[in-house]
């Protein structure tokens, strides 16, 4: 049942003692069973999968020689990549960007085509007056 909204005053629905008892019992049983189901699942998991090996809990997590060699190689590759990218994308502070004349001509042509296709303000007013 929907309760009231602002400006609409409704009384709370009356719930009988029997319904209250059923709600309380449902909540208690649901809580107990969900806890029990969780415990049963953990117990079954331990029996089926076994305990976590002690070595996994307290084992050595040191980097091996092969792993450290791989790590050094990766760092060296990373440094080479950074140097190469730095050389490609570095721009001197006082340098003037060089414009490609072909690109500039193409941009001018496109810009002029766009301007020629657009109607003037006067043409728009004439067209709009016809529809009024």
Short mmCIF file of C-alpha atoms in Angstrom, two decimals, residues 3-69:
data_model
loop_
_atom_site.label_atom_id
_atom_site.label_comp_id
_atom_site.label_asym_id
_atom_site.label_seq_id
_atom_site.Cartn_x
_atom_site.Cartn_y
_atom_site.Cartn_z
CA UNK A 3 1.62 5.86 2.03
CA UNK A 4 0.71 9.51 1.66
CA UNK A 5 2.62 12.17 -0.23
CA UNK A 6 3.32 15.70 0.92
CA UNK A 7 0.02 17.48 1.32
CA UNK A 8 -1.94 14.24 1.48
CA UNK A 9 -2.35 12.92 4.98
CA UNK A 10 -3.12 9.25 5.26
CA UNK A 11 -3.19 7.12 8.31
CA UNK A 12 -0.66 4.34 8.53
CA UNK A 13 -2.12 1.01 7.58
CA UNK A 14 -3.15 -1.00 10.60
CA UNK A 15 -1.38 -4.30 10.94
CA UNK A 16 -2.94 -6.97 13.07
CA UNK A 17 -1.06 -8.70 15.85
CA UNK A 18 -1.08 -11.89 13.83
CA UNK A 19 0.60 -10.19 10.83
CA UNK A 20 3.17 -8.56 13.13
CA UNK A 21 3.99 -11.95 14.65
CA UNK A 22 4.35 -13.48 11.19
CA UNK A 23 6.67 -10.65 10.12
CA UNK A 24 8.86 -11.03 13.20
CA UNK A 25 9.01 -14.82 12.84
CA UNK A 26 9.90 -14.48 9.14
CA UNK A 27 12.71 -12.07 9.93
CA UNK A 28 14.14 -14.29 12.69
CA UNK A 29 13.94 -17.47 10.63
CA UNK A 30 15.42 -15.73 7.58
CA UNK A 31 18.36 -14.40 9.59
CA UNK A 32 19.08 -17.72 11.26
CA UNK A 33 18.82 -19.71 8.04
CA UNK A 34 20.98 -17.30 6.04
CA UNK A 35 23.65 -17.53 8.72
CA UNK A 36 23.32 -21.31 8.82
CA UNK A 37 23.50 -21.59 5.03
CA UNK A 38 26.69 -19.52 5.06
CA UNK A 39 28.25 -21.72 7.70
CA UNK A 40 27.28 -24.89 5.82
CA UNK A 41 28.75 -23.49 2.60
CA UNK A 42 32.06 -22.64 4.31
CA UNK A 43 32.18 -26.06 5.93
CA UNK A 44 31.50 -27.83 2.61
CA UNK A 45 34.10 -25.66 0.86
CA UNK A 46 36.76 -26.65 3.39
CA UNK A 47 35.89 -30.32 3.06
CA UNK A 48 35.75 -30.33 -0.74
CA UNK A 49 38.66 -27.99 -1.47
CA UNK A 50 40.72 -28.63 1.60
CA UNK A 51 42.43 -26.12 3.84
CA UNK A 52 44.62 -23.33 2.48
CA UNK A 53 48.20 -24.65 2.40
CA UNK A 54 50.45 -23.20 5.09
CA UNK A 55 53.06 -22.41 2.45
CA UNK A 56 50.57 -20.13 0.70
CA UNK A 57 49.98 -18.24 3.93
CA UNK A 58 53.60 -17.84 5.01
CA UNK A 59 55.58 -18.57 1.83
CA UNK A 60 58.37 -16.45 0.43
CA UNK A 61 57.26 -13.65 -1.82
CA UNK A 62 60.74 -12.62 -2.95
CA UNK A 63 61.43 -11.79 -6.59
CA UNK A 64 63.38 -14.54 -8.31
CA UNK A 65 66.39 -13.89 -10.56
CA UNK A 66 64.45 -14.56 -13.77
CA UNK A 67 61.71 -12.18 -12.70
CA UNK A 68 64.22 -9.45 -11.87
CA UNK A 69 65.90 -9.94 -15.26
#
